[in-house]
mmCIF file of C-alpha atoms in Angstrom:
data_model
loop_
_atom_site.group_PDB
_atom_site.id
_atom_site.type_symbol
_atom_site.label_atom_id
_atom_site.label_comp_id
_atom_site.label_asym_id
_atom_site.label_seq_id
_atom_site.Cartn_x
_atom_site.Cartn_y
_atom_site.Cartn_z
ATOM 1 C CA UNK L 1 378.701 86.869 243.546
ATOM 2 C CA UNK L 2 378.846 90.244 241.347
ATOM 3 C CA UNK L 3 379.160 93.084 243.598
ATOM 4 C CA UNK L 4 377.606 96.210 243.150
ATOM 5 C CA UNK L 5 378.531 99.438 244.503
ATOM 6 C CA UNK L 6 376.042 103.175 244.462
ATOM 7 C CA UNK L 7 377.119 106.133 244.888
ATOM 8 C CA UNK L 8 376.534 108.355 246.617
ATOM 9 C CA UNK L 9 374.578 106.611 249.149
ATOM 10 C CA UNK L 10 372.745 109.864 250.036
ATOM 11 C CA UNK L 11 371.928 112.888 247.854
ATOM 12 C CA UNK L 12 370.164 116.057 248.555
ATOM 13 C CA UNK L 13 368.874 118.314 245.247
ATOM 14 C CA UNK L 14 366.215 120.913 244.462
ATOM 15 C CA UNK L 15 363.285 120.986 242.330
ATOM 16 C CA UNK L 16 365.052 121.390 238.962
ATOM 17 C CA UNK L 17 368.349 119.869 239.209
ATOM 18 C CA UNK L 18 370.666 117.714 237.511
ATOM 19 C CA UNK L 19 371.473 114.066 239.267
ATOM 20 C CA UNK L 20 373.373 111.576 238.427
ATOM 21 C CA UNK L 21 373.746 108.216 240.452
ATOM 22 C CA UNK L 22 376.552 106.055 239.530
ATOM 23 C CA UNK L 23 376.805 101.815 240.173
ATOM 24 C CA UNK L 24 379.837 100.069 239.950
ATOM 25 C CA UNK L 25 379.825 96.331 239.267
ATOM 26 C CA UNK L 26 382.917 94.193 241.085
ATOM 27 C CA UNK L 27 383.446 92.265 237.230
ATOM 28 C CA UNK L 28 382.300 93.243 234.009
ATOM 29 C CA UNK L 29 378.041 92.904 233.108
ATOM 30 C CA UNK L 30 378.215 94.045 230.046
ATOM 31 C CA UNK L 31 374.628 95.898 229.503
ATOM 32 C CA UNK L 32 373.057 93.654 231.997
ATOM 33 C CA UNK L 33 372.504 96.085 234.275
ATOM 34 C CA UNK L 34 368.384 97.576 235.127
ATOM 35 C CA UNK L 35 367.717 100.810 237.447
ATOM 36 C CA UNK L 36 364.493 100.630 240.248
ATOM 37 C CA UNK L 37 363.218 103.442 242.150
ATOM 38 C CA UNK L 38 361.357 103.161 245.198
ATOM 39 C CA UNK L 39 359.358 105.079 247.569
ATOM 40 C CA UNK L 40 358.721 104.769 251.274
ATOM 41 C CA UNK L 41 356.219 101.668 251.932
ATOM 42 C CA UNK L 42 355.907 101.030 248.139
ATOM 43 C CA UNK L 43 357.023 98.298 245.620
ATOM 44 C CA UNK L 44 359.862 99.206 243.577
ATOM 45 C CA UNK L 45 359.425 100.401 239.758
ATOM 46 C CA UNK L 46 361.989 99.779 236.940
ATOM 47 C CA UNK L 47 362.749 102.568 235.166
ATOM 48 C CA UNK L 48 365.356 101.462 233.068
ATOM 49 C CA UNK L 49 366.395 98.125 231.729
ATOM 50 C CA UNK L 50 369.879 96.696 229.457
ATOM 51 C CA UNK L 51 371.406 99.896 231.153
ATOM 52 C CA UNK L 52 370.119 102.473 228.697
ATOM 53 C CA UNK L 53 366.330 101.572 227.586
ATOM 54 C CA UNK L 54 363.842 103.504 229.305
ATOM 55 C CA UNK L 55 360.928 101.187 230.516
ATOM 56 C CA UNK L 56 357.838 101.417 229.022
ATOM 57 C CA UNK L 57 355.339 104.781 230.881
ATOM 58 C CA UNK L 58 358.876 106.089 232.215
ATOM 59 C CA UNK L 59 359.319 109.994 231.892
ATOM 60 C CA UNK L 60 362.099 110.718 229.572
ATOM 61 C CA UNK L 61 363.929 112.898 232.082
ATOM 62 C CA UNK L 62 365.238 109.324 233.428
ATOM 63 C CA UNK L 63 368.098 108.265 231.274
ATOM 64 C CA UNK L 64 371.084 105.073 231.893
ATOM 65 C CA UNK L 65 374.189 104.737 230.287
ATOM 66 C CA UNK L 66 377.196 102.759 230.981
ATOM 67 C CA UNK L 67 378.655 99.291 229.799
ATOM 68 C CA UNK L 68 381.109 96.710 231.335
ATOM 69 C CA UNK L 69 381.755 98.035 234.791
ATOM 70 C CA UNK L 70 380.400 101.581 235.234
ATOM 71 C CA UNK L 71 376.778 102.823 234.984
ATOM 72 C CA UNK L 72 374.937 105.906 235.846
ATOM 73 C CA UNK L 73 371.391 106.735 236.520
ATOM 74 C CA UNK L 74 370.465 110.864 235.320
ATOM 75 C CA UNK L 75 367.445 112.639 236.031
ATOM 76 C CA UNK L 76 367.837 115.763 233.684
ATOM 77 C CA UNK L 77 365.126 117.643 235.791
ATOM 78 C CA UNK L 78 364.094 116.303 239.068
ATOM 79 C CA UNK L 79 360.263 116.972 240.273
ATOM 80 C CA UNK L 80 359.151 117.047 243.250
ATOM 81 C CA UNK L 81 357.610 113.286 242.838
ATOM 82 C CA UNK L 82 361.337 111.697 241.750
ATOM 83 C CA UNK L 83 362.511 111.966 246.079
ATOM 84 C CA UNK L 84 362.893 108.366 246.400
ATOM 85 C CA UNK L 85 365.347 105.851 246.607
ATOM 86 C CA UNK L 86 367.308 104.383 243.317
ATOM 87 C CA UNK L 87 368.303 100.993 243.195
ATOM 88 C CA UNK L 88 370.692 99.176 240.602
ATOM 89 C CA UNK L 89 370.795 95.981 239.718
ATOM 90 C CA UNK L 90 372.746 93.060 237.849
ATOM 91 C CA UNK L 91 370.847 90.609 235.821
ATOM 92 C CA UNK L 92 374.288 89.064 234.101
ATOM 93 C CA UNK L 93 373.694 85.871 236.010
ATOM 94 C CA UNK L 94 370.981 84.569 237.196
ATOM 95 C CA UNK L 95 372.666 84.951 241.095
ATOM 96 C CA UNK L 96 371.001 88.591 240.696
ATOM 97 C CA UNK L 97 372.906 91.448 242.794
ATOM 98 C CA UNK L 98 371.490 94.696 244.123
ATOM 99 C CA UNK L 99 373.421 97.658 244.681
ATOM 100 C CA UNK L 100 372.847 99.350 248.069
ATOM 101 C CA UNK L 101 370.620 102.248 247.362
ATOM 102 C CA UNK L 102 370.636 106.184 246.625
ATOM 103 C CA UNK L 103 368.618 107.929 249.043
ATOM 104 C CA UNK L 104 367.282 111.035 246.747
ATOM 105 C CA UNK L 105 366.141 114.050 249.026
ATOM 106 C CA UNK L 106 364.711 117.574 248.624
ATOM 107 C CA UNK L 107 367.619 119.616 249.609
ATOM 108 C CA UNK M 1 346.791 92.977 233.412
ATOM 109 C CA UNK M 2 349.196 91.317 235.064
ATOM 110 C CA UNK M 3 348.515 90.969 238.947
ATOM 111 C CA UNK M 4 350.841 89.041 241.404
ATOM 112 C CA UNK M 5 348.683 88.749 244.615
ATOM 113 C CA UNK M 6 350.650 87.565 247.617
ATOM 114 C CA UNK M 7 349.439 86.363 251.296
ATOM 115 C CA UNK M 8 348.684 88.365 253.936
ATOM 116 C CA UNK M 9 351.559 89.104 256.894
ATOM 117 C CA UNK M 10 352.870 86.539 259.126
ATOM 118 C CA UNK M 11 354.453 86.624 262.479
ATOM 119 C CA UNK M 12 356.568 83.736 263.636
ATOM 120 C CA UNK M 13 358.622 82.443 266.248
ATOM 121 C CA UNK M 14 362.290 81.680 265.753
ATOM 122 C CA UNK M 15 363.187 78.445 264.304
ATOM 123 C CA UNK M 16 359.419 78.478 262.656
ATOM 124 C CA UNK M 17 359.170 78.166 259.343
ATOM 125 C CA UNK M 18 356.916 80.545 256.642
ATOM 126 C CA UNK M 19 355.237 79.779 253.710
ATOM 127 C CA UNK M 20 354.429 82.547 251.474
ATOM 128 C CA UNK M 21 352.438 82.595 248.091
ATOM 129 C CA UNK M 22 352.529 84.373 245.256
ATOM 130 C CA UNK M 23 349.029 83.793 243.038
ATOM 131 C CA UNK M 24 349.265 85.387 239.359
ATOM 132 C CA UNK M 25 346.686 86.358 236.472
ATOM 133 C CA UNK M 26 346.792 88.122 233.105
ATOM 134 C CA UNK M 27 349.419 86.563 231.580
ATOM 135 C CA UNK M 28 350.585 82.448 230.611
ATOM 136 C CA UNK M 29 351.410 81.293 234.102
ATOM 137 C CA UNK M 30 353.556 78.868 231.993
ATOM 138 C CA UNK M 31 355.804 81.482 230.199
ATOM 139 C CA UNK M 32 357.588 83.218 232.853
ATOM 140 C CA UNK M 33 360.394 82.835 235.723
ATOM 141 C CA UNK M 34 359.783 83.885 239.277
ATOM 142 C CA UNK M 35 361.995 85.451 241.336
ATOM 143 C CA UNK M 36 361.859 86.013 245.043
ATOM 144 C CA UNK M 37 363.662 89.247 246.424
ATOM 145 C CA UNK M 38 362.639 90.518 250.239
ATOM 146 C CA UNK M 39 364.012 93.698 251.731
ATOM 147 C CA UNK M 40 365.162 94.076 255.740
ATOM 148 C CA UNK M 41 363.442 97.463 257.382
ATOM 149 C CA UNK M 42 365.529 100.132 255.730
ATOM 150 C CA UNK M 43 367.783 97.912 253.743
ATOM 151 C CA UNK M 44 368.186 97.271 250.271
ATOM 152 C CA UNK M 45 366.771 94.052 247.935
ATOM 153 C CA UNK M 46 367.879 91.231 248.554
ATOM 154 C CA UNK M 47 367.868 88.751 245.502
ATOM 155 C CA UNK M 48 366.561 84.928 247.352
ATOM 156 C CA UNK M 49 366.298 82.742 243.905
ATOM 157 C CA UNK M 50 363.948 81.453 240.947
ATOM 158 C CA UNK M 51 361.767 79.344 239.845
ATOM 159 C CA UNK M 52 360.706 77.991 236.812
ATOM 160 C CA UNK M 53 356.882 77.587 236.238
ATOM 161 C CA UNK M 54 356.770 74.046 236.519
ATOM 162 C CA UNK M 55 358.740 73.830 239.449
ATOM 163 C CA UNK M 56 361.042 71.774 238.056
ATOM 164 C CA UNK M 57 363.999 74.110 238.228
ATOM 165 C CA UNK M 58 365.041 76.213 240.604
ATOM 166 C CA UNK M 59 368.370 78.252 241.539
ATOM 167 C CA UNK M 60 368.741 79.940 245.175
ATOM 168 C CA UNK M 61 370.979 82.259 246.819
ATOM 169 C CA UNK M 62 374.087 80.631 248.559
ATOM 170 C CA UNK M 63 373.049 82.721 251.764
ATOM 171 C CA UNK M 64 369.310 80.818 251.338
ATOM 172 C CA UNK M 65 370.273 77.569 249.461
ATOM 173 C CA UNK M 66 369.755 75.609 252.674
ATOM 174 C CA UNK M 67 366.997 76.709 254.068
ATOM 175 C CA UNK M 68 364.661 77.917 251.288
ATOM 176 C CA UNK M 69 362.557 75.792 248.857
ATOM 177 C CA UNK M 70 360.213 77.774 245.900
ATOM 178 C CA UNK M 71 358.044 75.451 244.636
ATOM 179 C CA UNK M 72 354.474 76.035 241.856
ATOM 180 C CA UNK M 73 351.218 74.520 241.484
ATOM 181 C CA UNK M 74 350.473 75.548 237.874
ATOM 182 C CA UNK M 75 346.763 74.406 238.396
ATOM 183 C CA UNK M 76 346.180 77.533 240.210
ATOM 184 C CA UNK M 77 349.015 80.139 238.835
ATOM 185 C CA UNK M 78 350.836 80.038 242.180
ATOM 186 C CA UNK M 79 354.288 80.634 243.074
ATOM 187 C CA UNK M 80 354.900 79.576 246.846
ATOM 188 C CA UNK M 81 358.559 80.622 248.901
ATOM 189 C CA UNK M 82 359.409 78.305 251.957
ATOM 190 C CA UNK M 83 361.712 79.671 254.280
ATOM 191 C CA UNK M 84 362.658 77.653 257.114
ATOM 192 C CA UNK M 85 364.756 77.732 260.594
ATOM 193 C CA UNK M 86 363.641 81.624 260.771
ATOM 194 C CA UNK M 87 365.830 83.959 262.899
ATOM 195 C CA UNK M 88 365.169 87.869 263.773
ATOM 196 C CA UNK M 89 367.353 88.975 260.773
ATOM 197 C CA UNK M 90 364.615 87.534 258.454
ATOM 198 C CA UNK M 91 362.032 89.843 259.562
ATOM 199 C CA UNK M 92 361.663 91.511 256.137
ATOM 200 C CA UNK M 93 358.837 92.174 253.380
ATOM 201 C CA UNK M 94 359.159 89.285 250.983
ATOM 202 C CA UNK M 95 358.049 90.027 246.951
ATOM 203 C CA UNK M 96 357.602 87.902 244.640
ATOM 204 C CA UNK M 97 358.957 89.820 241.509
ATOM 205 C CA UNK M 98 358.271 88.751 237.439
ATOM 206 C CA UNK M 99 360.449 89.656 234.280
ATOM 207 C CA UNK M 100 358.870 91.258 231.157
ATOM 208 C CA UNK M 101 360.974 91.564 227.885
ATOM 209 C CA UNK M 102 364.157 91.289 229.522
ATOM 210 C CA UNK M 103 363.814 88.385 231.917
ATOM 211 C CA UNK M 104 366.168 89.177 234.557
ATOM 212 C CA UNK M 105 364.764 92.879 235.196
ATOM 213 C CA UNK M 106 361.886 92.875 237.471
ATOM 214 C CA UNK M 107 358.887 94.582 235.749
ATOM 215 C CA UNK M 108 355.972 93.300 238.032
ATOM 216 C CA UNK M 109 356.015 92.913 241.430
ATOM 217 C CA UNK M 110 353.611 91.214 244.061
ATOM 218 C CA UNK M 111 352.747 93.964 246.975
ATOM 219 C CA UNK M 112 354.866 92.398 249.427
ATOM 220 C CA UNK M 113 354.190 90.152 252.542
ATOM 221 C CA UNK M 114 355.565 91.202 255.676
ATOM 222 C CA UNK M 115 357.000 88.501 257.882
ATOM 223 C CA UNK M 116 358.302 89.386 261.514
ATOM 224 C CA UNK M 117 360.871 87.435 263.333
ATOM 225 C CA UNK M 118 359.887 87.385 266.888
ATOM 226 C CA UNK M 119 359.600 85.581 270.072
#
C-alpha cells in the first residue's frame, strides 16, 4: 500500500492567517493526489482534486500544489468557518490511501 | 442532484455480521464506481474497496478482503457493503462515497451509517 504522511498533525492559527498542510506519499503519485476537509459529525468535502484543481463551489483561498512525492494544502486567508480537519488522499491505485489528518484550530 | 441515501444505524454483537446500503438518484446508476470508506471515532478514512455498478467487479482492501463482500442490485440504484465476523474495532461510521470527473476523488458522499461493535 502507498503510504501517506500529514503534517503537522495539529495546527493552531488566527482569523487571517497563512496555512499550509503538507502530505507526503511513501512512492511517487504523480498528480494523483485530492485534499478533503471535514468538520465535527459531518461528511467530508473535496476541495481539491489532481493535486492542484480547485473543486467546483470551492473558495479560491484553498489552493494544492505538489507532484511525485510532496504536496501541500494552503489556505491564503483562513475564516473563521475553515477550523476543521484536512485530509489527503491517493487515488494512484485503486488500493486508495488516506493520510492521517490535520486538525485546524482557532489559536 | 445526486443523493446517496444510506440505512439507518446498526448495533451488533461480535462475530455478527452488517449489511449496509447505499441507494442513489440523479445520476446513471450504471456510469459510476462505488467506493466504501468508514472512519473509527476520532480516526481518519479508512479506504474498504469498490464496486463496479453491475457488481461484477470488485477490489477490497487486504485488511477487509476476507471478510467484506460489496455487491449492487441495479434494478433499484443500490450499492450494499457486507461486513462480516464484526469485532469492537469496527465500530465506525461507514460511507458510501462516489467519484465525479476524476474517478478516484470522492465528490459525493452518502451521510454515513453508524455501526457499533458491542456485546
Amino acid at each position: 500500500d502507498i503510504q501517506m504522511t500529514q503534517s503537522p498533525s495539529s495546527l493552531s492559527a488566527s482569523v487571517g492567517d497563512r496555512v499550509t498542510i503538507t502530505c507526503r506519499a511513501s512512492q511517487s503519485i504523480s498528480s494523483y493526489l485530492n485534499w478533503y476537509q471535514q468538520k465535527p459529525g459531518k461528511v467530508p468535502n473535496l476541495l481539491i482534486y489532481a493535486a492542484s484543481s480547485l473543486q467546483s463551489g470551492v473558495p479560491s483561498r484553498f489552493s494544492g500544489s505538489g507532484s511525485g512525492t510532496d504536496f501541500t494544502l494552503t489556505i491564503s486567508s483562513l475564516q473563521p468557518e475553515d477550523f476543521a480537519t484536512y485530509f489527503c488522499q491517493q487515488s494512484y491505485i485503486t488500493l486508495i490511501t488516506f493520510g492521517q489528518g490535520t486538525r485546524l484550530e482557532i489559536k | 442532484q445526486v443523493q446517496l441515501v444510506q440505512s439507518g444505524a446498526d448495533v451488533k454483537n461480535p462475530g455478527a455480521s452488517v449489511k449496509v446500503s447505499c441507494t442513489t438518484s440523479g445520476y446513471m446508476f450504471t456510469t459510476y464506481f462505488m467506493h466504501w470508506v468508514r472512519q473509527a471515532p476520532g480516526q481518519s478514512l479508512e479506504w474498504m474497496g469498490i464496486i463496479n455498478p453491475s457488481g461484477t467487479s470488485t477490489t477490497y482492501a487486504e485488511k477487509f478482503w476476507n471478510r467484506v463482500t460489496m455487491t449492487t442490485d441495479t434494478s433499484t440504484s443500490t450499492v450494499y457493503m457486507e461486513l462480516r465476523n464484526l469485532r469492537s474495532e469496527d465500530t465506525a461510521v461507514y460511507y458510501c462515497a462516489r467519484g465525479g470527473d476524476e474517478p478516484n476523488s470522492f465528490e459525493y458522499w452518502g451521510q454515513g451509517t453508524l455501526v457499533t461493535v458491542s456485546s
